[in-house]
PDB file of C-alpha atoms in Angstrom:
ATOM      1  CA  MET I   1     -66.113 -20.188  -8.643  1.00 49.00           C
ATOM      2  CA  ARG I   2     -65.294 -19.680 -12.412  1.00 55.00           C
ATOM      3  CA  LYS I   3     -68.092 -17.475 -13.092  1.00 64.00           C
ATOM      4  CA  LEU I   4     -68.716 -15.886  -9.322  1.00 66.00           C
ATOM      5  CA  GLY I   5     -66.895 -12.751  -8.603  1.00 70.00           C
ATOM      6  CA  ARG I   6     -67.529 -12.917  -5.145  1.00 69.00           C
ATOM      7  CA  ILE I   7     -69.285 -14.976  -2.251  1.00 75.00           C
ATOM      8  CA  GLU I   8     -70.133 -13.599   1.214  1.00 73.00           C
ATOM      9  CA  LEU I   9     -70.882 -16.134   4.327  1.00 73.00           C
ATOM     10  CA  VAL I  10     -72.821 -14.164   7.440  1.00 75.00           C
ATOM     11  CA  ALA I  11     -73.926 -16.103  10.378  1.00 77.00           C
ATOM     12  CA  ALA I  12     -75.382 -13.497  12.753  1.00 73.00           C
ATOM     13  CA  HIS I  13     -76.062 -15.859  15.542  1.00 76.00           C
ATOM     14  CA  THR I  14     -72.396 -16.800  15.497  1.00 77.00           C
ATOM     15  CA  GLY I  15     -70.771 -13.534  14.477  1.00 69.00           C
ATOM     16  CA  LEU I  16     -68.912 -15.304  11.469  1.00 72.00           C
ATOM     17  CA  ASN I  17     -68.067 -13.074   8.380  1.00 73.00           C
ATOM     18  CA  ARG I  18     -66.168 -14.828   5.506  1.00 72.00           C
ATOM     19  CA  THR I  19     -65.819 -13.393   2.196  1.00 72.00           C
ATOM     20  CA  ILE I  20     -63.966 -15.431  -1.017  1.00 71.00           C
ATOM     21  CA  ARG I  21     -63.485 -13.236  -3.829  1.00 69.00           C
ATOM     22  CA  ARG I  22     -61.805 -13.965  -7.024  1.00 66.00           C
ATOM     23  CA  SER I  23     -59.164 -10.911  -8.300  1.00 66.00           C
ATOM     24  CA  GLY I  24     -59.058  -9.893 -11.654  1.00 58.00           C
ATOM     25  CA  GLU I  25     -55.534 -11.753 -11.988  1.00 66.00           C
ATOM     26  CA  GLN I  26     -56.264 -15.403 -13.545  1.00 75.00           C
ATOM     27  CA  GLY I  27     -55.943 -17.741 -10.637  1.00 81.00           C
ATOM     28  CA  LEU I  28     -55.910 -15.593  -7.527  1.00 80.00           C
ATOM     29  CA  VAL I  29     -58.341 -16.011  -5.090  1.00 82.00           C
ATOM     30  CA  ASP I  30     -58.676 -13.999  -1.826  1.00 79.00           C
ATOM     31  CA  LEU I  31     -60.420 -15.479   1.543  1.00 78.00           C
ATOM     32  CA  GLU I  32     -61.286 -13.043   4.055  1.00 76.00           C
ATOM     33  CA  SER I  33     -62.490 -14.157   7.517  1.00 73.00           C
ATOM     34  CA  ASP I  34     -62.953 -11.700  10.312  1.00 71.00           C
ATOM     35  CA  GLY I  35     -60.632  -9.295   9.208  1.00 74.00           C
ATOM     36  CA  THR I  36     -57.926 -11.283   8.236  1.00 78.00           C
ATOM     37  CA  ARG I  37     -57.142 -11.941   4.572  1.00 79.00           C
ATOM     38  CA  ALA I  38     -55.201 -14.554   2.870  1.00 81.00           C
ATOM     39  CA  SER I  39     -54.208 -14.906  -1.075  1.00 85.00           C
ATOM     40  CA  TYR I  40     -54.185 -18.166  -3.258  1.00 87.00           C
ATOM     41  CA  PHE I  41     -52.823 -18.679  -6.468  1.00 89.00           C
ATOM     42  CA  VAL I  42     -55.294 -21.387  -7.442  1.00 91.00           C
ATOM     43  CA  HIS I  43     -54.562 -23.732 -10.627  1.00 93.00           C
ATOM     44  CA  GLN I  44     -56.542 -26.793 -11.966  1.00 94.00           C
ATOM     45  CA  ILE I  45     -55.714 -29.135 -14.430  1.00 95.00           C
ATOM     46  CA  PRO I  46     -57.982 -31.875 -16.040  1.00 95.00           C
ATOM     47  CA  HIS I  47     -56.419 -35.173 -16.223  1.00 95.00           C
ATOM     48  CA  HIS I  48     -57.237 -38.348 -18.124  1.00 94.00           C
ATOM     49  CA  CYS I  49     -57.642 -41.569 -16.220  1.00 89.00           C
ATOM     50  CA  GLY I  50     -59.484 -44.207 -17.923  1.00 80.00           C
ATOM     51  CA  ASN I  51     -56.584 -46.377 -18.085  1.00 86.00           C
ATOM     52  CA  VAL I  52     -57.068 -47.363 -13.835  1.00 88.00           C
ATOM     53  CA  ARG I  53     -59.777 -49.378 -13.200  1.00 88.00           C
ATOM     54  CA  GLU I  54     -61.699 -48.435  -9.779  1.00 92.00           C
ATOM     55  CA  PRO I  55     -64.962 -50.253  -8.788  1.00 91.00           C
ATOM     56  CA  LEU I  56     -65.789 -46.710  -7.059  1.00 91.00           C
ATOM     57  CA  ARG I  57     -65.255 -44.631 -10.063  1.00 93.00           C
ATOM     58  CA  GLU I  58     -66.603 -46.773 -12.425  1.00 91.00           C
ATOM     59  CA  GLY I  59     -67.208 -45.205 -15.949  1.00 91.00           C
ATOM     60  CA  VAL I  60     -64.726 -41.907 -14.722  1.00 93.00           C
ATOM     61  CA  THR I  61     -62.582 -41.232 -17.602  1.00 92.00           C
ATOM     62  CA  SER I  62     -61.159 -38.131 -16.387  1.00 94.00           C
ATOM     63  CA  THR I  63     -60.772 -35.988 -13.340  1.00 95.00           C
ATOM     64  CA  SER I  64     -59.285 -32.612 -12.078  1.00 96.00           C
ATOM     65  CA  VAL I  65     -56.812 -31.802  -9.626  1.00 97.00           C
ATOM     66  CA  THR I  66     -56.261 -28.651  -8.404  1.00 96.00           C
ATOM     67  CA  VAL I  67     -53.715 -26.799  -6.017  1.00 95.00           C
ATOM     68  CA  ALA I  68     -53.706 -23.478  -4.034  1.00 92.00           C
ATOM     69  CA  LEU I  69     -50.344 -21.912  -3.321  1.00 90.00           C
ATOM     70  CA  PRO I  70     -50.946 -19.046  -0.319  1.00 89.00           C
ATOM     71  CA  LEU I  71     -49.211 -16.208  -1.719  1.00 86.00           C
ATOM     72  CA  THR I  72     -49.877 -14.499   1.939  1.00 82.00           C
ATOM     73  CA  ALA I  73     -49.110 -16.778   5.272  1.00 68.00           C
ATOM     74  CA  PRO I  74     -47.772 -19.599   3.819  1.00 60.00           C
ATOM     75  CA  GLU I  75     -46.537 -20.838   7.318  1.00 61.00           C
ATOM     76  CA  ALA I  76     -50.326 -21.250   8.295  1.00 64.00           C
ATOM     77  CA  THR I  77     -50.996 -23.818   5.220  1.00 70.00           C
ATOM     78  CA  ASP I  78     -49.522 -27.272   6.183  1.00 78.00           C
ATOM     79  CA  GLY I  79     -50.590 -29.117   2.866  1.00 86.00           C
ATOM     80  CA  ARG I  80     -54.090 -29.852   3.956  1.00 89.00           C
ATOM     81  CA  VAL I  81     -55.851 -32.373   1.501  1.00 93.00           C
ATOM     82  CA  PHE I  82     -59.146 -31.718   0.236  1.00 93.00           C
ATOM     83  CA  ALA I  83     -61.895 -34.495  -1.441  1.00 94.00           C
ATOM     84  CA  PHE I  84     -63.851 -31.574  -2.464  1.00 91.00           C
ATOM     85  CA  LEU I  85     -64.581 -31.130   1.570  1.00 90.00           C
ATOM     86  CA  PRO I  86     -61.338 -30.976   3.849  1.00 89.00           C
ATOM     87  CA  THR I  87     -60.264 -34.257   5.237  1.00 91.00           C
ATOM     88  CA  GLU I  88     -57.597 -34.615   8.154  1.00 90.00           C
ATOM     89  CA  ALA I  89     -55.007 -35.638   5.716  1.00 91.00           C
ATOM     90  CA  ARG I  90     -51.905 -33.510   5.638  1.00 90.00           C
ATOM     91  CA  THR I  91     -48.961 -33.478   3.056  1.00 89.00           C
ATOM     92  CA  GLY I  92     -46.587 -31.161   4.974  1.00 84.00           C
ATOM     93  CA  PHE I  93     -46.258 -29.065   1.909  1.00 86.00           C
ATOM     94  CA  PRO I  94     -46.534 -25.699   1.926  1.00 86.00           C
ATOM     95  CA  PHE I  95     -49.918 -25.646  -0.550  1.00 90.00           C
ATOM     96  CA  LEU I  96     -53.522 -27.142  -0.288  1.00 92.00           C
ATOM     97  CA  ILE I  97     -54.270 -30.067  -2.559  1.00 95.00           C
ATOM     98  CA  ASN I  98     -57.993 -30.752  -4.026  1.00 96.00           C
ATOM     99  CA  ALA I  99     -58.729 -34.076  -5.847  1.00 96.00           C
ATOM    100  CA  ASP I 100     -61.373 -37.031  -5.993  1.00 96.00           C
ATOM    101  CA  PHE I 101     -59.372 -39.028  -3.605  1.00 96.00           C
ATOM    102  CA  LEU I 102     -60.906 -42.219  -1.962  1.00 95.00           C
ATOM    103  CA  LEU I 103     -61.337 -41.896   1.650  1.00 93.00           C
ATOM    104  CA  PRO I 104     -62.834 -43.392   4.443  1.00 92.00           C
ATOM    105  CA  ALA I 105     -66.572 -42.108   5.639  1.00 90.00           C
ATOM    106  CA  SER I 106     -64.616 -40.443   8.625  1.00 89.00           C
ATOM    107  CA  ARG I 107     -62.351 -38.316   6.060  1.00 87.00           C
ATOM    108  CA  GLU I 108     -59.659 -38.583   8.457  1.00 87.00           C
ATOM    109  CA  ARG I 109     -56.782 -40.097   6.038  1.00 90.00           C
ATOM    110  CA  ILE I 110     -56.584 -40.693   2.321  1.00 92.00           C
ATOM    111  CA  PHE I 111     -56.437 -44.773   1.459  1.00 92.00           C
ATOM    112  CA  ASP I 112     -52.870 -45.453   0.285  1.00 89.00           C
ATOM    113  CA  ALA I 113     -53.466 -48.568  -1.528  1.00 90.00           C
ATOM    114  CA  PRO I 114     -55.718 -48.001  -4.599  1.00 93.00           C
ATOM    115  CA  GLU I 115     -54.238 -47.365  -7.723  1.00 94.00           C
ATOM    116  CA  TRP I 116     -56.981 -44.597  -8.359  1.00 95.00           C
ATOM    117  CA  ASN I 117     -55.501 -42.547  -5.214  1.00 94.00           C
ATOM    118  CA  LYS I 118     -51.917 -43.302  -6.626  1.00 95.00           C
ATOM    119  CA  GLN I 119     -52.923 -41.627  -9.780  1.00 95.00           C
ATOM    120  CA  LEU I 120     -54.161 -38.948  -8.252  1.00 96.00           C
ATOM    121  CA  VAL I 121     -50.718 -38.249  -6.100  1.00 94.00           C
ATOM    122  CA  GLY I 122     -49.171 -38.021  -9.548  1.00 95.00           C
ATOM    123  CA  PHE I 123     -51.711 -35.698 -11.094  1.00 96.00           C
ATOM    124  CA  ALA I 124     -50.718 -33.441  -8.173  1.00 96.00           C
ATOM    125  CA  ALA I 125     -47.243 -33.433  -8.862  1.00 94.00           C
ATOM    126  CA  ALA I 126     -47.937 -32.404 -12.560  1.00 96.00           C
ATOM    127  CA  THR I 127     -50.367 -29.788 -11.565  1.00 96.00           C
ATOM    128  CA  PHE I 128     -48.288 -28.112  -8.986  1.00 93.00           C
ATOM    129  CA  VAL I 129     -45.275 -27.952 -11.491  1.00 92.00           C
ATOM    130  CA  GLU I 130     -47.475 -26.101 -14.132  1.00 94.00           C
ATOM    131  CA  ALA I 131     -48.912 -23.954 -11.043  1.00 91.00           C
ATOM    132  CA  PHE I 132     -45.016 -23.162 -10.232  1.00 88.00           C
ATOM    133  CA  ASP I 133     -44.209 -22.531 -13.376  1.00 88.00           C
ATOM    134  CA  LYS I 134     -47.424 -19.971 -14.296  1.00 87.00           C
ATOM    135  CA  LEU I 135     -46.487 -18.273 -10.641  1.00 84.00           C
ATOM    136  CA  ARG I 136     -42.871 -18.164 -11.582  1.00 82.00           C
ATOM    137  CA  SER I 137     -44.130 -16.190 -15.048  1.00 80.00           C
ATOM    138  CA  SER I 138     -45.883 -13.628 -13.262  1.00 75.00           C
ATOM    139  CA  ALA I 139     -43.656 -10.462 -12.673  1.00 64.00           C
ATOM    140  CA  LYS I 140     -45.595  -9.411  -9.447  1.00 68.00           C
ATOM    141  CA  HIS I 141     -45.426 -13.304  -7.912  1.00 66.00           C
ATOM    142  CA  GLN I 142     -42.239 -14.572  -9.270  1.00 63.00           C
ATOM    143  CA  THR I 143     -40.473 -13.897  -5.957  1.00 65.00           C
ATOM    144  CA  LEU I 144     -42.609 -15.914  -4.210  1.00 67.00           C
ATOM    145  CA  ASP I 145     -42.591 -19.145  -6.212  1.00 60.00           C
ATOM    146  CA  TYR I 146     -39.346 -21.066  -4.797  1.00 65.00           C
ATOM    147  CA  ARG I 147     -40.945 -21.080  -1.083  1.00 66.00           C
ATOM    148  CA  PHE I 148     -43.399 -23.865  -2.576  1.00 70.00           C
ATOM    149  CA  ILE I 149     -40.842 -26.459  -3.548  1.00 70.00           C
ATOM    150  CA  PRO I 150     -40.597 -28.796  -0.941  1.00 66.00           C
ATOM    151  CA  THR I 151     -37.459 -29.359   0.901  1.00 65.00           C
ATOM    152  CA  LYS I 152     -36.142 -32.956   2.479  1.00 63.00           C
ATOM    153  CA  THR I 153     -37.648 -31.536   6.138  1.00 61.00           C
ATOM    154  CA  ASP I 154     -40.850 -31.359   4.388  1.00 51.00           C
TER     155      ASP I 154
END
């Protein structure tokens, strides 16, 4: 999506109609599905990860972590975790996380034990903090930012 402005998916036989559109404002993405629109502030940071040895990530020295903060309908976001594609894992946080997590073939959860995944969780926290600060500096969205801070009940 960095260079694309819009993607539209239409399946005539099922009636599915989805549009993904980047806003002119940096980091803003709109998703439209069957007449419903959701907007997200999407922030990605590359991280150095050469200090953790993981056989399944041999030779990988950097990775990116992305968070998506919903600007509309945050209650519909249950903290879904993505590893490039959706997983069944949920954080309970009011935002989405995408990273190169190690997971089983079923994609039902994220492995807890590998140091690689623990490192990515830390990177996700740093990415969230930076996204929060960027959103807070936006005059248009600064009143929304505090709802993304996880509380003890999350």
